[in-house]
Amino acid sequence: MTEKTTISEMQMGLLLFPVIVATADLIVPAITTKYAHRDMWLSPVCASVIGFLTVYLIYKLHALYPGQTIIQYSTQIIGDIPGKIVGLIILYNLLYSDGNILRLYGEFIVGSFLYKTPLFVVMGSMILLCAFTIRAGIEALARAAHLLVPLLFLFYMGIVILMLPFMKAENFFPVLENGFIPVLRGAIAPQGWFSEVILFSFLIPFVSREKKGMKTGFVIVSIAAVSLLSLNLSALLILGQEVGTMTYPFYTAVQMISYADFFENLDAIVIAIWVAGAFVKISMFYFALSLGTAQWVGMEDYRLLVFPLGLLLMIFSYWTAPDLSSIVSNIGKTIGFQTTGIFSVFPLLLYMIAQLRMRYGSKTGKPFAADSKK
């Protein structure tokens, strides 16, 4: 690839954080409450196990095949044709996931703020902004994340602090009233968000100090788990069991903040923060899709694919679901299984096969076909 720029491990972490938290902060509380009820705040912590596992597997695969993404070393581990099939499945799910994210972004903005603006305009402007950013290179996107993500994190934590006087302790109890099984069931959906750290595979080849990649990944997964725990808990303590009946519980809880009928209407700040997080997340999936597709077809420069794939993303954003309720329902039912199955189980299988081939005399880094001729 012609992409020669490098990013720091901190910038990589700042790019991965919105991948997990953005969009999850809006709809995860409602999804987890349907299964875990008032213990829903524990579900993101359980789901984070998938995030740690995915980071570990991607780092270990990168150590075996340095400088390559999962699209590239899949063919070296399981052969050209099977590897291409695996790569195609991963790329399709990147496209499908990013289409869902883009549609959720558009529906939220139109439904909460820009009521009379066509959905096409809202999503199209975001895709255009993301396209120009990733055409400028991963370094440009990393610098944008370096500016936006710390502000996003600080503002969110500030809003949670402002919510403290409106929280009711009685909504927290009893803890684990129905045991731990409902908590685990509630963790199925959010584990799909944590498995999205597979994008780590598309970032680590550009990190200047690759040896710190796994540590950075673990730190980001930990911070994301704590962030989702605090957001879920805030919504629960303010809204109680009504969380499960709302589409955007945390956003609704923020609208209840009011000090002396003067300091209020902070939902506009939440929208601005969420747009920044959604921009980084959509751009990261968009970049991985463009880079991975270029590697899959053997192109030297992924930038040639950016605008055509942007058009395809717009099509997928409409194709994934007819309306907002269908999107939320589909995400709640499928993301935990589909996304985890592709983004976490595939790396696990690839790592196991790579280890078996090494144990039985296969040389790491050589194509499968070359080894099979020996």
CSV table of C-alpha atoms in Angstrom, one decimal:
chain,number,residue,atom,x,y,z
A,1,MET,CA,0.0,0.0,0.0
A,2,THR,CA,1.1,3.6,-0.6
A,3,GLU,CA,0.0,4.6,2.9
A,4,LYS,CA,3.3,5.4,4.6
A,5,THR,CA,2.3,7.6,7.5
A,6,THR,CA,2.5,6.4,11.1
A,7,ILE,CA,0.4,7.2,14.1
A,8,SER,CA,1.2,6.9,17.8
A,9,GLU,CA,-0.3,4.3,20.1
A,10,MET,CA,-2.3,7.1,21.9
A,11,GLN,CA,-3.8,8.1,18.6
A,12,MET,CA,-4.7,4.5,17.8
A,13,GLY,CA,-6.5,4.3,21.2
A,14,LEU,CA,-8.4,7.5,20.6
A,15,LEU,CA,-9.6,6.1,17.2
A,16,LEU,CA,-10.7,2.8,18.9
A,17,PHE,CA,-12.6,4.4,21.8
A,18,PRO,CA,-15.5,5.9,19.7
A,19,VAL,CA,-15.7,2.6,17.8
A,20,ILE,CA,-16.9,1.0,21.0
A,21,VAL,CA,-18.8,3.8,22.7
A,22,ALA,CA,-20.3,5.8,19.9
A,23,THR,CA,-23.9,4.6,19.1
A,24,ALA,CA,-23.7,2.2,22.0
A,25,ASP,CA,-24.3,5.1,24.4
A,26,LEU,CA,-27.6,5.8,22.7
A,27,ILE,CA,-29.3,2.4,22.4
A,28,VAL,CA,-27.4,-0.1,24.6
A,29,PRO,CA,-29.2,0.9,27.8
A,30,ALA,CA,-32.6,0.1,26.3
A,31,ILE,CA,-31.4,-3.2,24.8
A,32,THR,CA,-29.7,-4.5,27.9
A,33,THR,CA,-32.6,-3.5,30.2
A,34,LYS,CA,-35.0,-5.8,28.3
A,35,TYR,CA,-32.9,-8.8,29.5
A,36,ALA,CA,-31.0,-7.7,32.6
A,37,HIS,CA,-33.6,-5.2,34.0
A,38,ARG,CA,-32.2,-3.1,36.8
A,39,ASP,CA,-28.9,-5.0,36.6
A,40,MET,CA,-28.3,-3.7,33.1
A,41,TRP,CA,-25.3,-1.6,34.2
A,42,LEU,CA,-23.3,-4.8,34.8
A,43,SER,CA,-23.8,-6.1,31.2
A,44,PRO,CA,-21.2,-3.9,29.5
A,45,VAL,CA,-18.6,-5.1,32.0
A,46,CYS,CA,-19.3,-8.7,31.1
A,47,ALA,CA,-19.4,-7.9,27.4
A,48,SER,CA,-16.0,-6.3,27.5
A,49,VAL,CA,-14.4,-9.8,27.8
A,50,ILE,CA,-15.0,-10.1,24.0
A,51,GLY,CA,-13.2,-6.8,23.5
A,52,PHE,CA,-10.1,-8.0,25.5
A,53,LEU,CA,-10.1,-11.3,23.6
A,54,THR,CA,-10.4,-9.7,20.2
A,55,VAL,CA,-7.5,-7.2,21.0
A,56,TYR,CA,-5.3,-10.1,22.2
A,57,LEU,CA,-6.0,-12.2,19.1
A,58,ILE,CA,-5.4,-9.4,16.6
A,59,TYR,CA,-2.2,-8.4,18.3
A,60,LYS,CA,-0.9,-12.0,18.3
A,61,LEU,CA,-1.8,-12.4,14.6
A,62,HIS,CA,0.0,-9.2,13.9
A,63,ALA,CA,3.1,-10.5,15.7
A,64,LEU,CA,3.0,-13.5,13.4
A,65,TYR,CA,2.4,-11.4,10.2
A,66,PRO,CA,3.8,-7.9,10.9
A,67,GLY,CA,2.7,-5.0,8.7
A,68,GLN,CA,-0.4,-6.8,7.4
A,69,THR,CA,-4.1,-6.6,8.1
A,70,ILE,CA,-6.5,-9.5,8.7
A,71,ILE,CA,-7.5,-9.3,5.0
A,72,GLN,CA,-3.9,-10.0,3.9
A,73,TYR,CA,-2.8,-12.7,6.3
A,74,SER,CA,-6.0,-14.7,6.0
A,75,THR,CA,-4.7,-16.0,2.7
A,76,GLN,CA,-1.4,-16.9,4.2
A,77,ILE,CA,-3.0,-18.9,7.0
A,78,ILE,CA,-5.7,-20.8,5.3
A,79,GLY,CA,-4.9,-20.5,1.6
A,80,ASP,CA,-5.7,-18.1,-1.3
A,81,ILE,CA,-9.3,-19.1,-2.0
A,82,PRO,CA,-10.5,-19.7,1.6
A,83,GLY,CA,-8.6,-16.6,2.7
A,84,LYS,CA,-10.3,-14.5,0.1
A,85,ILE,CA,-13.7,-15.8,1.2
A,86,VAL,CA,-12.9,-14.9,4.8
A,87,GLY,CA,-11.7,-11.5,3.8
A,88,LEU,CA,-14.9,-10.9,1.7
A,89,ILE,CA,-17.1,-11.9,4.7
A,90,ILE,CA,-15.2,-9.5,6.9
A,91,LEU,CA,-15.5,-6.7,4.3
A,92,TYR,CA,-19.2,-7.3,3.8
A,93,ASN,CA,-19.8,-7.0,7.6
A,94,LEU,CA,-17.7,-3.8,7.7
A,95,LEU,CA,-19.9,-2.4,5.0
A,96,TYR,CA,-23.1,-3.7,6.7
A,97,SER,CA,-22.1,-2.4,10.1
A,98,ASP,CA,-21.1,1.0,8.8
A,99,GLY,CA,-24.4,1.3,6.9
A,100,ASN,CA,-26.2,0.6,10.1
A,101,ILE,CA,-24.1,3.2,12.0
A,102,LEU,CA,-24.7,5.8,9.3
A,103,ARG,CA,-28.5,5.2,9.3
A,104,LEU,CA,-28.7,5.3,13.1
A,105,TYR,CA,-26.8,8.6,13.0
A,106,GLY,CA,-29.1,10.0,10.4
A,107,GLU,CA,-32.3,8.9,12.1
A,108,PHE,CA,-31.1,10.3,15.5
A,109,ILE,CA,-30.2,13.7,14.1
A,110,VAL,CA,-33.4,14.1,12.0
A,111,GLY,CA,-35.6,12.8,14.8
A,112,SER,CA,-34.0,14.8,17.6
A,113,PHE,CA,-32.8,18.0,16.0
A,114,LEU,CA,-33.1,18.6,12.2
A,115,TYR,CA,-36.8,17.6,11.9
A,116,LYS,CA,-37.4,19.0,8.4
A,117,THR,CA,-34.0,18.1,6.9
A,118,PRO,CA,-34.1,15.1,4.5
A,119,LEU,CA,-32.4,12.0,5.8
A,120,PHE,CA,-30.4,11.8,2.6
A,121,VAL,CA,-28.9,15.2,3.2
A,122,VAL,CA,-27.9,14.5,6.8
A,123,MET,CA,-26.2,11.1,5.9
A,124,GLY,CA,-24.8,12.4,2.7
A,125,SER,CA,-23.0,15.3,4.3
A,126,MET,CA,-21.5,13.0,6.9
A,127,ILE,CA,-20.3,10.5,4.3
A,128,LEU,CA,-18.7,13.4,2.3
A,129,LEU,CA,-16.9,14.7,5.3
A,130,CYS,CA,-15.6,11.2,6.2
A,131,ALA,CA,-14.6,10.6,2.6
A,132,PHE,CA,-12.4,13.7,2.4
A,133,THR,CA,-10.9,12.9,5.8
A,134,ILE,CA,-9.8,9.3,5.0
A,135,ARG,CA,-8.6,10.3,1.6
A,136,ALA,CA,-6.2,12.6,3.4
A,137,GLY,CA,-4.8,9.5,5.2
A,138,ILE,CA,-5.0,7.8,8.5
A,139,GLU,CA,-2.8,10.4,10.0
A,140,ALA,CA,-5.4,13.1,9.3
A,141,LEU,CA,-8.1,11.0,10.9
A,142,ALA,CA,-5.9,10.3,13.9
A,143,ARG,CA,-5.3,14.0,14.4
A,144,ALA,CA,-9.0,14.7,14.3
A,145,ALA,CA,-9.6,12.0,16.9
A,146,HIS,CA,-6.8,13.5,19.0
A,147,LEU,CA,-8.7,16.7,19.1
A,148,LEU,CA,-12.3,15.5,19.4
A,149,VAL,CA,-12.3,12.3,21.5
A,150,PRO,CA,-10.8,13.8,24.7
A,151,LEU,CA,-13.4,16.6,24.5
A,152,LEU,CA,-16.1,14.0,24.0
A,153,PHE,CA,-14.9,12.0,27.0
A,154,LEU,CA,-14.7,15.1,29.3
A,155,PHE,CA,-18.1,16.5,28.2
A,156,TYR,CA,-19.8,13.1,28.8
A,157,MET,CA,-18.2,12.8,32.3
A,158,GLY,CA,-19.3,16.4,33.0
A,159,ILE,CA,-22.8,15.7,32.0
A,160,VAL,CA,-22.9,12.5,34.2
A,161,ILE,CA,-21.8,14.7,37.2
A,162,LEU,CA,-24.5,17.2,36.5
A,163,MET,CA,-27.0,14.3,36.5
A,164,LEU,CA,-26.1,13.2,40.0
A,165,PRO,CA,-28.8,15.3,41.9
A,166,PHE,CA,-31.5,13.8,39.7
A,167,MET,CA,-30.6,10.2,40.4
A,168,LYS,CA,-32.7,8.1,42.7
A,169,ALA,CA,-30.9,5.4,44.7
A,170,GLU,CA,-34.0,3.2,45.0
A,171,ASN,CA,-33.8,2.5,41.3
A,172,PHE,CA,-30.5,0.7,41.9
A,173,PHE,CA,-31.9,-2.0,44.3
A,174,PRO,CA,-32.3,-4.9,44.6
A,175,VAL,CA,-29.0,-5.9,42.9
A,176,LEU,CA,-29.0,-9.3,41.1
A,177,GLU,CA,-32.6,-9.9,42.1
A,178,ASN,CA,-32.9,-12.6,39.4
A,179,GLY,CA,-29.4,-13.9,39.5
A,180,PHE,CA,-26.5,-13.4,37.1
A,181,ILE,CA,-28.0,-15.2,34.0
A,182,PRO,CA,-30.1,-12.1,32.9
A,183,VAL,CA,-27.0,-10.0,33.1
A,184,LEU,CA,-25.2,-12.4,30.8
A,185,ARG,CA,-28.2,-12.3,28.4
A,186,GLY,CA,-28.1,-8.6,28.5
A,187,ALA,CA,-24.3,-8.7,27.6
A,188,ILE,CA,-25.0,-10.5,24.3
A,189,ALA,CA,-25.9,-7.3,22.4
A,190,PRO,CA,-23.1,-5.0,23.8
A,191,GLN,CA,-20.5,-7.6,23.1
A,192,GLY,CA,-21.1,-6.9,19.4
A,193,TRP,CA,-19.8,-3.3,20.0
A,194,PHE,CA,-16.7,-4.6,21.8
A,195,SER,CA,-16.0,-7.1,19.0
A,196,GLU,CA,-15.7,-4.1,16.6
A,197,VAL,CA,-12.2,-3.5,18.0
A,198,ILE,CA,-11.3,-5.8,15.0
A,199,LEU,CA,-10.5,-2.4,13.4
A,200,PHE,CA,-7.4,-2.7,15.6
A,201,SER,CA,-6.1,-4.9,12.8
A,202,PHE,CA,-6.3,-2.1,10.3
A,203,LEU,CA,-4.6,0.4,12.6
A,204,ILE,CA,-1.7,-1.5,14.2
A,205,PRO,CA,0.4,-1.7,10.9
A,206,PHE,CA,0.6,2.1,11.0
A,207,VAL,CA,1.5,2.4,14.8
A,208,SER,CA,5.0,3.7,15.3
A,209,ARG,CA,5.5,1.6,18.5
A,210,GLU,CA,3.7,-1.6,17.7
A,211,LYS,CA,4.9,-3.4,20.9
A,212,LYS,CA,2.6,-1.2,23.0
A,213,GLY,CA,-0.4,-2.0,20.8
A,214,MET,CA,-1.9,-4.7,22.9
A,215,LYS,CA,-1.5,-2.7,26.2
A,216,THR,CA,-3.2,0.3,24.5
A,217,GLY,CA,-6.0,-1.9,23.2
A,218,PHE,CA,-6.6,-3.3,26.7
A,219,VAL,CA,-6.7,0.2,28.2
A,220,ILE,CA,-9.2,1.4,25.7
A,221,VAL,CA,-11.5,-1.6,26.2
A,222,SER,CA,-11.3,-1.0,30.0
A,223,ILE,CA,-12.1,2.7,29.6
A,224,ALA,CA,-15.0,1.9,27.2
A,225,ALA,CA,-16.4,-0.6,29.6
A,226,VAL,CA,-16.3,1.8,32.5
A,227,SER,CA,-17.9,4.5,30.3
A,228,LEU,CA,-20.8,2.4,29.2
A,229,LEU,CA,-21.3,1.2,32.8
A,230,SER,CA,-21.5,4.8,34.0
A,231,LEU,CA,-23.9,5.8,31.1
A,232,ASN,CA,-26.1,2.8,31.7
A,233,LEU,CA,-26.1,3.4,35.5
A,234,SER,CA,-27.0,7.1,35.0
A,235,ALA,CA,-29.9,6.3,32.8
A,236,LEU,CA,-31.1,3.6,35.3
A,237,LEU,CA,-30.9,5.8,38.4
A,238,ILE,CA,-32.8,8.7,36.7
A,239,LEU,CA,-35.4,6.8,34.7
A,240,GLY,CA,-35.7,3.5,36.6
A,241,GLN,CA,-37.4,0.6,34.7
A,242,GLU,CA,-38.7,3.0,32.1
A,243,VAL,CA,-35.2,2.7,30.4
A,244,GLY,CA,-36.4,-0.4,28.6
A,245,THR,CA,-39.3,1.4,27.0
A,246,MET,CA,-37.3,4.2,25.4
A,247,THR,CA,-35.3,4.4,22.2
A,248,TYR,CA,-32.5,6.7,23.5
A,249,PRO,CA,-32.6,6.4,27.4
A,250,PHE,CA,-29.4,8.4,28.1
A,251,TYR,CA,-30.5,11.2,25.8
A,252,THR,CA,-33.9,11.3,27.5
A,253,ALA,CA,-32.2,11.3,31.0
A,254,VAL,CA,-30.0,14.3,30.0
A,255,GLN,CA,-33.1,16.3,29.0
A,256,MET,CA,-34.3,16.1,32.6
A,257,ILE,CA,-31.3,18.1,33.8
A,258,SER,CA,-32.5,21.5,35.0
A,259,TYR,CA,-31.0,23.9,37.6
A,260,ALA,CA,-33.3,26.7,38.8
A,261,ASP,CA,-35.1,26.7,35.4
A,262,PHE,CA,-32.0,28.4,34.0
A,263,PHE,CA,-29.2,25.8,33.4
A,264,GLU,CA,-31.0,23.3,31.2
A,265,ASN,CA,-31.4,22.1,27.6
A,266,LEU,CA,-28.1,20.3,27.7
A,267,ASP,CA,-29.4,17.8,25.1
A,268,ALA,CA,-28.0,20.1,22.4
A,269,ILE,CA,-24.5,19.5,23.8
A,270,VAL,CA,-25.1,15.8,23.9
A,271,ILE,CA,-26.1,15.9,20.2
A,272,ALA,CA,-22.9,17.8,19.3
A,273,ILE,CA,-20.7,15.3,21.3
A,274,TRP,CA,-22.4,12.4,19.8
A,275,VAL,CA,-22.0,13.7,16.2
A,276,ALA,CA,-18.2,14.0,16.9
A,277,GLY,CA,-18.1,10.4,18.1
A,278,ALA,CA,-20.2,9.2,15.2
A,279,PHE,CA,-17.9,11.0,12.8
A,280,VAL,CA,-14.8,9.1,14.1
A,281,LYS,CA,-16.6,5.8,14.2
A,282,ILE,CA,-18.1,6.0,10.7
A,283,SER,CA,-14.7,7.2,9.4
A,284,MET,CA,-12.9,4.3,11.0
A,285,PHE,CA,-15.2,1.7,9.5
A,286,TYR,CA,-15.0,3.6,6.2
A,287,PHE,CA,-11.2,3.6,6.3
A,288,ALA,CA,-11.0,-0.1,7.2
A,289,LEU,CA,-13.5,-1.0,4.4
A,290,SER,CA,-11.5,1.1,1.8
A,291,LEU,CA,-8.1,-0.2,2.8
A,292,GLY,CA,-9.3,-3.8,3.2
A,293,THR,CA,-11.1,-3.8,-0.2
A,294,ALA,CA,-8.0,-2.4,-1.9
A,295,GLN,CA,-5.9,-5.2,-0.3
A,296,TRP,CA,-8.5,-7.8,-1.2
A,297,VAL,CA,-8.4,-6.8,-5.0
A,298,GLY,CA,-4.7,-6.1,-5.0
A,299,MET,CA,-4.8,-2.3,-5.6
A,300,GLU,CA,-1.9,-0.1,-4.5
A,301,ASP,CA,-3.9,2.9,-3.4
A,302,TYR,CA,-7.2,2.6,-1.4
A,303,ARG,CA,-8.0,6.3,-2.1
A,304,LEU,CA,-9.4,5.3,-5.5
A,305,LEU,CA,-12.1,3.3,-3.8
A,306,VAL,CA,-13.2,5.9,-1.2
A,307,PHE,CA,-16.0,7.7,-3.2
A,308,PRO,CA,-17.4,4.6,-4.8
A,309,LEU,CA,-17.6,2.8,-1.4
A,310,GLY,CA,-19.2,6.0,0.0
A,311,LEU,CA,-22.0,5.6,-2.5
A,312,LEU,CA,-22.3,2.0,-1.6
A,313,LEU,CA,-22.5,2.9,2.1
A,314,MET,CA,-25.4,5.3,1.4
A,315,ILE,CA,-27.2,2.5,-0.4
A,316,PHE,CA,-26.6,0.0,2.5
A,317,SER,CA,-27.8,2.6,5.0
A,318,TYR,CA,-31.3,2.5,3.3
A,319,TRP,CA,-31.2,-1.2,2.6
A,320,THR,CA,-30.5,-2.4,6.1
A,321,ALA,CA,-33.9,-1.4,7.5
A,322,PRO,CA,-37.0,0.6,6.5
A,323,ASP,CA,-37.2,2.8,9.6
A,324,LEU,CA,-35.6,3.5,13.1
A,325,SER,CA,-37.6,0.9,15.0
A,326,SER,CA,-36.5,-1.8,12.6
A,327,ILE,CA,-32.9,-0.7,12.9
A,328,VAL,CA,-33.0,-0.8,16.7
A,329,SER,CA,-34.8,-4.1,16.7
A,330,ASN,CA,-32.3,-5.7,14.2
A,331,ILE,CA,-29.4,-4.4,16.2
A,332,GLY,CA,-30.8,-5.8,19.4
A,333,LYS,CA,-31.4,-9.2,17.9
A,334,THR,CA,-28.4,-9.7,15.6
A,335,ILE,CA,-25.4,-7.6,16.5
A,336,GLY,CA,-24.4,-9.8,19.5
A,337,PHE,CA,-24.3,-12.9,17.3
A,338,GLN,CA,-23.5,-11.7,13.8
A,339,THR,CA,-20.8,-9.1,14.7
A,340,THR,CA,-19.2,-11.2,17.4
A,341,GLY,CA,-19.2,-14.3,15.1
A,342,ILE,CA,-17.4,-12.5,12.3
A,343,PHE,CA,-15.2,-10.0,14.2
A,344,SER,CA,-14.1,-12.1,17.1
A,345,VAL,CA,-14.6,-15.8,16.2
A,346,PHE,CA,-12.9,-15.5,12.8
A,347,PRO,CA,-9.7,-14.1,14.4
A,348,LEU,CA,-9.8,-16.9,17.0
A,349,LEU,CA,-10.1,-19.5,14.3
A,350,LEU,CA,-7.3,-17.9,12.2
A,351,TYR,CA,-5.0,-17.7,15.3
A,352,MET,CA,-5.7,-21.4,16.2
A,353,ILE,CA,-4.9,-22.5,12.6
A,354,ALA,CA,-1.8,-20.4,12.5
A,355,GLN,CA,-0.6,-21.9,15.7
A,356,LEU,CA,-1.3,-25.5,14.5
A,357,ARG,CA,0.6,-24.8,11.2
A,358,MET,CA,3.6,-23.5,13.1
A,359,ARG,CA,3.6,-26.5,15.5
A,360,TYR,CA,3.6,-28.9,12.6
A,361,GLY,CA,6.4,-27.3,10.7
A,362,SER,CA,4.7,-24.6,8.6
A,363,LYS,CA,6.7,-21.5,8.2
A,364,THR,CA,5.0,-18.3,9.3
A,365,GLY,CA,4.6,-15.7,6.6
A,366,LYS,CA,4.7,-17.9,3.6
A,367,PRO,CA,1.6,-18.5,1.5
A,368,PHE,CA,-0.5,-21.5,2.3
A,369,ALA,CA,-0.2,-22.7,-1.3
A,370,ALA,CA,3.6,-22.6,-1.2
A,371,ASP,CA,3.7,-24.7,2.0
A,372,SER,CA,1.3,-27.2,0.6
A,373,LYS,CA,3.7,-28.0,-2.3
A,374,LYS,CA,6.4,-29.1,0.0
